[in-house]
Coordinates of C-alpha atoms in Angstrom, one line a residue:
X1 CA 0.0 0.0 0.0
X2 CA 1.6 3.5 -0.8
X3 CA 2.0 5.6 2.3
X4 CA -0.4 8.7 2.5
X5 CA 1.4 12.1 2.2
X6 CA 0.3 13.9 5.4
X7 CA -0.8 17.4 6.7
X8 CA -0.6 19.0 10.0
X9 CA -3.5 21.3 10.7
X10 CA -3.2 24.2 13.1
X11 CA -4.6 22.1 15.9
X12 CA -1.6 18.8 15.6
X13 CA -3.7 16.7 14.1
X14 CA -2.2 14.9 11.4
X15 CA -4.6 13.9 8.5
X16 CA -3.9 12.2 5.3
X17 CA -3.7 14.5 2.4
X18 CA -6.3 12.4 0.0
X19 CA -9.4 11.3 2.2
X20 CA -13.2 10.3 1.4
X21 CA -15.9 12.5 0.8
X22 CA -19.7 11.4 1.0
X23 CA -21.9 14.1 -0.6
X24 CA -24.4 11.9 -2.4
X25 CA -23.9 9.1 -0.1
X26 CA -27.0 7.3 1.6
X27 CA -29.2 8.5 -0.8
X28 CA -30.0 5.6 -2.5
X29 CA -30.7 2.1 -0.1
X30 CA -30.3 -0.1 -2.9
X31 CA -26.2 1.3 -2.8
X32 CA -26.4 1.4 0.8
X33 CA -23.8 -1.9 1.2
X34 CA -22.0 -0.9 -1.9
X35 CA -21.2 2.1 -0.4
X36 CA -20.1 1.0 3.3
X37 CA -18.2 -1.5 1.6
X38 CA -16.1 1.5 -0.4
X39 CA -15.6 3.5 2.9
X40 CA -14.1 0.8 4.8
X41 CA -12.2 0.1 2.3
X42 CA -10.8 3.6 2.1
X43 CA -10.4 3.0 5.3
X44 CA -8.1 -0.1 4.7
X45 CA -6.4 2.0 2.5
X46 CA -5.0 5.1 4.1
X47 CA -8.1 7.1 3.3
X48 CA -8.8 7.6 6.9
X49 CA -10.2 11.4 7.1
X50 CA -13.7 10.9 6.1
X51 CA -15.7 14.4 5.5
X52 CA -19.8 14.6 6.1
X53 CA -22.6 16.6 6.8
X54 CA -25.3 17.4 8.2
X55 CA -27.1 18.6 4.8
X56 CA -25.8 15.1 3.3
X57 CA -29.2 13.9 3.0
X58 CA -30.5 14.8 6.0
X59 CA -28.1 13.1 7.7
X60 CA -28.6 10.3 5.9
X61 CA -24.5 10.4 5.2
X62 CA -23.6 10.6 8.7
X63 CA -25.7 7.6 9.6
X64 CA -23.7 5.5 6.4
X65 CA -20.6 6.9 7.9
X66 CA -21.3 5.8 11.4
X67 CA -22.2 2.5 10.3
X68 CA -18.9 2.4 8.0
X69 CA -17.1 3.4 11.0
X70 CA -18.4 1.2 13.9
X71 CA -15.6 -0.3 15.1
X72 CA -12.7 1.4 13.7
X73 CA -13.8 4.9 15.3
X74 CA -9.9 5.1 16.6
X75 CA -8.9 5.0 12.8
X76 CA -10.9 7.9 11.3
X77 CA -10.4 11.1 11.5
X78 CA -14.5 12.4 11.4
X79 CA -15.5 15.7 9.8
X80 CA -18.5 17.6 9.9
X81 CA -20.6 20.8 9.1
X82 CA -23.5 22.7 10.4
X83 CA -25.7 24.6 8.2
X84 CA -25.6 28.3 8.1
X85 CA -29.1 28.6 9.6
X86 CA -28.4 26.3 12.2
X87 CA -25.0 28.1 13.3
X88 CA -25.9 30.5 15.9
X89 CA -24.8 29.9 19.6
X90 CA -27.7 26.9 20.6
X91 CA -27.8 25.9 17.1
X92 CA -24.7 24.9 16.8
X93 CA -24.1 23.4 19.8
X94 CA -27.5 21.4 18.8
X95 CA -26.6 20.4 15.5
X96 CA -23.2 19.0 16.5
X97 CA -25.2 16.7 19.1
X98 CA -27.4 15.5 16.6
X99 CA -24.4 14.5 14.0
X100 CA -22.7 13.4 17.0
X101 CA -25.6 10.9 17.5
X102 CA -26.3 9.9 13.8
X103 CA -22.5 9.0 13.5
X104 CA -22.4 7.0 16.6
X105 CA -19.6 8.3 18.4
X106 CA -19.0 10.9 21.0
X107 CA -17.0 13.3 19.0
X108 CA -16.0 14.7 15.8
X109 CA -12.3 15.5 14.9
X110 CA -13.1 18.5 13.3
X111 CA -16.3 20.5 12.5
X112 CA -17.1 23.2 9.7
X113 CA -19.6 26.1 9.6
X114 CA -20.8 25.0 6.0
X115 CA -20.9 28.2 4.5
X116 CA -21.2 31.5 5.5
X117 CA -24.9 32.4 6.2
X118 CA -27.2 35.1 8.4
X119 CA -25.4 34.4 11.9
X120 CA -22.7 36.6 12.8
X121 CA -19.4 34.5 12.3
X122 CA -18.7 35.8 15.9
X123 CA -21.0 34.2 17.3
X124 CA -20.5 31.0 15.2
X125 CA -17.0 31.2 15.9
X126 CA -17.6 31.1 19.7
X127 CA -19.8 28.1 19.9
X128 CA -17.6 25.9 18.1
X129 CA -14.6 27.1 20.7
X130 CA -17.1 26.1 23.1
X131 CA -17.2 22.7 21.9
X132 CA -13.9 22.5 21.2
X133 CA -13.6 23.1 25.2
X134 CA -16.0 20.8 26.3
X135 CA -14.1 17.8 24.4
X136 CA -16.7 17.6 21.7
X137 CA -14.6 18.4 19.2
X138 CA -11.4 18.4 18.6
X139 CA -10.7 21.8 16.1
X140 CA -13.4 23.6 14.1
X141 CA -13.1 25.2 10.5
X142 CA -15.0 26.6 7.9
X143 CA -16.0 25.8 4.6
X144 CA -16.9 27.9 1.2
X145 CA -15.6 31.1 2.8
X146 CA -13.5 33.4 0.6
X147 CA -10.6 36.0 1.2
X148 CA -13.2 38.4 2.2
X149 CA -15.0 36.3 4.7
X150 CA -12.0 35.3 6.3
X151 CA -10.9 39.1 7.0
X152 CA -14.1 39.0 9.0
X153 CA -13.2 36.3 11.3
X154 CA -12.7 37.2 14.7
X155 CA -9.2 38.1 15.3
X156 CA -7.7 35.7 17.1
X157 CA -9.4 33.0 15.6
X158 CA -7.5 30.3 13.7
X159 CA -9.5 27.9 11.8
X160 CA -8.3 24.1 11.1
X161 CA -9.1 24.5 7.5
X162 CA -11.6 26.3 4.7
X163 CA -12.8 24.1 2.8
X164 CA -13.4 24.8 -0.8
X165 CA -14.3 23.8 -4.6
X166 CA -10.9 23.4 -6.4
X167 CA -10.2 21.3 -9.3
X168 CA -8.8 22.1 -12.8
X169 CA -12.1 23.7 -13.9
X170 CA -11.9 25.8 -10.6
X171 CA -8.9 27.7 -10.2
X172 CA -10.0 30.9 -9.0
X173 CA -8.7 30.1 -5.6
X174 CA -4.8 30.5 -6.7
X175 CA -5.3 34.2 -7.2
X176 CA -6.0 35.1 -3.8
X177 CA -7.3 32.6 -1.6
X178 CA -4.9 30.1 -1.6
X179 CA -1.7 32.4 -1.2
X180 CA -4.1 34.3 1.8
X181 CA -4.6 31.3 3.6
X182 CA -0.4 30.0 3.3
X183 CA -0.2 33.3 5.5
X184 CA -2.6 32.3 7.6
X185 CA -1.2 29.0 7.7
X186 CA -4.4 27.4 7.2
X187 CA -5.0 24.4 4.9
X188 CA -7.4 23.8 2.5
X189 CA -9.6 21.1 2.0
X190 CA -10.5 20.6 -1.9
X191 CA -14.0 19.1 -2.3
X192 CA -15.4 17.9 -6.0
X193 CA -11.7 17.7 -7.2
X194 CA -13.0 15.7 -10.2
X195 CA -15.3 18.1 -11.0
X196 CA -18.0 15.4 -9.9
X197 CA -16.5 13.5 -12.9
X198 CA -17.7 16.5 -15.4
X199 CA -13.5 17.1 -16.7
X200 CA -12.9 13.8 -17.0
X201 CA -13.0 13.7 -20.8
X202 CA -10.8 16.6 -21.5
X203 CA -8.2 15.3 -24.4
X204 CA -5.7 17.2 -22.1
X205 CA -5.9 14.9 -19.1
X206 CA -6.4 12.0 -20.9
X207 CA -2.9 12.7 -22.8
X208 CA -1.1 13.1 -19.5
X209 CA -3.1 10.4 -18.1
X210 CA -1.5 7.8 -21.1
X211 CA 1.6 8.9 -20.4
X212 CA 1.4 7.4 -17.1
X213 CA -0.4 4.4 -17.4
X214 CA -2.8 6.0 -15.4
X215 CA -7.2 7.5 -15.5
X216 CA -8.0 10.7 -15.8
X217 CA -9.4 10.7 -12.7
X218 CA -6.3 9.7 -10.7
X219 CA -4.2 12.9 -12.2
X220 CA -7.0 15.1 -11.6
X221 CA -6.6 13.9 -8.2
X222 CA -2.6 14.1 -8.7
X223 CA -2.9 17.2 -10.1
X224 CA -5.1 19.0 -6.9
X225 CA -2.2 17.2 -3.9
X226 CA 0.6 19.1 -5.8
X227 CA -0.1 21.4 -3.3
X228 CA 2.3 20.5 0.3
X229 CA -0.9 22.4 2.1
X230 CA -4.0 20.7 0.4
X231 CA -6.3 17.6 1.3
X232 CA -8.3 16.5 -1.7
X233 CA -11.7 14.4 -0.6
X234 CA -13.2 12.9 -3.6
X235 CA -16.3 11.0 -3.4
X236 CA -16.0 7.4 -4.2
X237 CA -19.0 4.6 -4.0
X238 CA -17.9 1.7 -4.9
X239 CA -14.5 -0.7 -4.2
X240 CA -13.2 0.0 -7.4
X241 CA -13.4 3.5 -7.6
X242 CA -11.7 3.7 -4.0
X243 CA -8.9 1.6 -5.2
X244 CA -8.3 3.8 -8.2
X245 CA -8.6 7.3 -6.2
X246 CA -5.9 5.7 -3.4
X247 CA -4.0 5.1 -6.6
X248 CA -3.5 8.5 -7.3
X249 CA -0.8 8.9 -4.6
X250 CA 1.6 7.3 -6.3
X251 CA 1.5 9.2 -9.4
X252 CA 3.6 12.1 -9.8
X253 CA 3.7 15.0 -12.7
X254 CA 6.3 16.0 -14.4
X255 CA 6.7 19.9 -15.3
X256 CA 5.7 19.0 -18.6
X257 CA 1.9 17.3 -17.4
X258 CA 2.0 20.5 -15.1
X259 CA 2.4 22.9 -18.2
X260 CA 0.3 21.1 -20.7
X261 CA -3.0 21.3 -17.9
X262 CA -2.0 24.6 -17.7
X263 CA -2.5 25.0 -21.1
X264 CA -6.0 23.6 -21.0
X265 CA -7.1 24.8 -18.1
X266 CA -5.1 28.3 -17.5
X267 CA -4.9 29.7 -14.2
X268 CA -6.9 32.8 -13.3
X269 CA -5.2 36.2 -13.9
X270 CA -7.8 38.2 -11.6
X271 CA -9.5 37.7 -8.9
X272 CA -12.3 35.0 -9.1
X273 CA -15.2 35.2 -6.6
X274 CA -15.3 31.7 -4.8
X275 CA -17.4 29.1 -6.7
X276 CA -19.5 26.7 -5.0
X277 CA -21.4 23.4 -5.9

């Protein structure tokens, strides 16, 4: 098995940089073993941060999760989000129980404020520090907030992570938001780095991809942990299509894949306003 490249969030915790995402996941019962099956086998692979939500499915995800996760609780590293309208000082603190409960555990290693919504992030902020106090959980971050939104932060706040849509088709985030949060020393966390599978035709990537013996989707993948400071969580739902994003570690690109994507898919030259799926 390759080892997974690691990265050290503000808090110490040390997270593999390529984990599992589970938007979609649940949905569908008929998938429901198929897709416990793909977890834990993540799992088995190095894959160990596994990122949810509350939104999922109306927790639908969480409750696949926990059940991929019974047992091995010690070997995940459990994310979660609370939505905007739920972040405010009770909501929060409610919300976190709740995914607390549909997961099966009695913490979460790291919880995001979804995106930014109608609650001051003040307040936000100070109920996940709360948690954070009680034991609940172990760092909080954010998710889908942009240069801007960071600014407003409260000042001595550090968040664990933002985490964001960024993928070849999404590069607006190298302008400014990337290089902001280096200063910050907050990673990102890269979700949809397959563009939910919408790039995966471009001639460009299949060219590099040949030249490697390797899919599309595995230097898409490549391509997004370049970056020392990024964790990529692709969705996968089935065995097969864990096996091939674990793949992806091992495959490396050359200055010549690097320039040729950037050819076909040019980074921005102005400031992009975050995109979100």
């Amino acid at each position: 098995m390759t080892t997974s490249r690691t990265v050290t969030l503000p808090s110490g915790a040390v997270v593999p940089a390529l984990g599992q995402g589970t938007w979609h996941m649940g949905d569908d019962p008929d998938r429901r073993a198929e897709e416990i099956d793909a977890l834990q086998r993540g799992i088995d692979l190095g894959l160990t941060l596994i990122d949810t939500a509350e939104m999922y499915g109306s927790g639908r995800a969480e409750e696949l999760v926990g059940e991929a996760v019974r047992g091995r609780r010690e070997d995940v590293f459990l994310v979660s989000k609370v939505l905007p309208s739920h972040a405010d000082a009770h909501g929060t603190v409610d919300s976190c129980h709740a995914s607390l409960r549909r997961l099966g555990t009695d913490r979460l290693d790291l919880y995001l404020l979804h995106w930014r919504g109608p609650v001051p992030l003040e307040e936000t902020v100070e109920a996940l520090e709360g948690l954070v106090a009680q034991g609940t959980i172990g760092a909080w971050g954010v998710s889908n907030l942009d240069v801007d939104d960071l600014a407003d932060l409260p000042a001595a706040a550090h968040p664990d992570t933002d985490q964001i849509l960024y993928n070849l088709t999404r590069r607006g985030p190298e302008y400014d938001l990337i290089p902001r949060c280096r200063e910050l020393a907050v990673p990102l966390m890269a979700y949809s780095p397959v563009e939910q599978g919408r790039l995966l035709g471009h001639a460009a990537l299949g060219e590099v991809a040949e030249a490697h013996g390797a899919t599309p989707a595995q230097v898409a993948l490549a391509w997004v942990l370049r970056h020392e400071d990024v964790i990529a969580i692709p969705k996968a739902g089935s065995r097969t299509h864990v096996e091939e994003n674990a793949a992806a570690r091992s495959l490396h690109l050359t200055a010549d894949d690097l320039a040729a994507l950037d050819r076909a898919f040019p980074p921005p030259e102005r400031k992009v306003p975050l995109e979100v799926l």
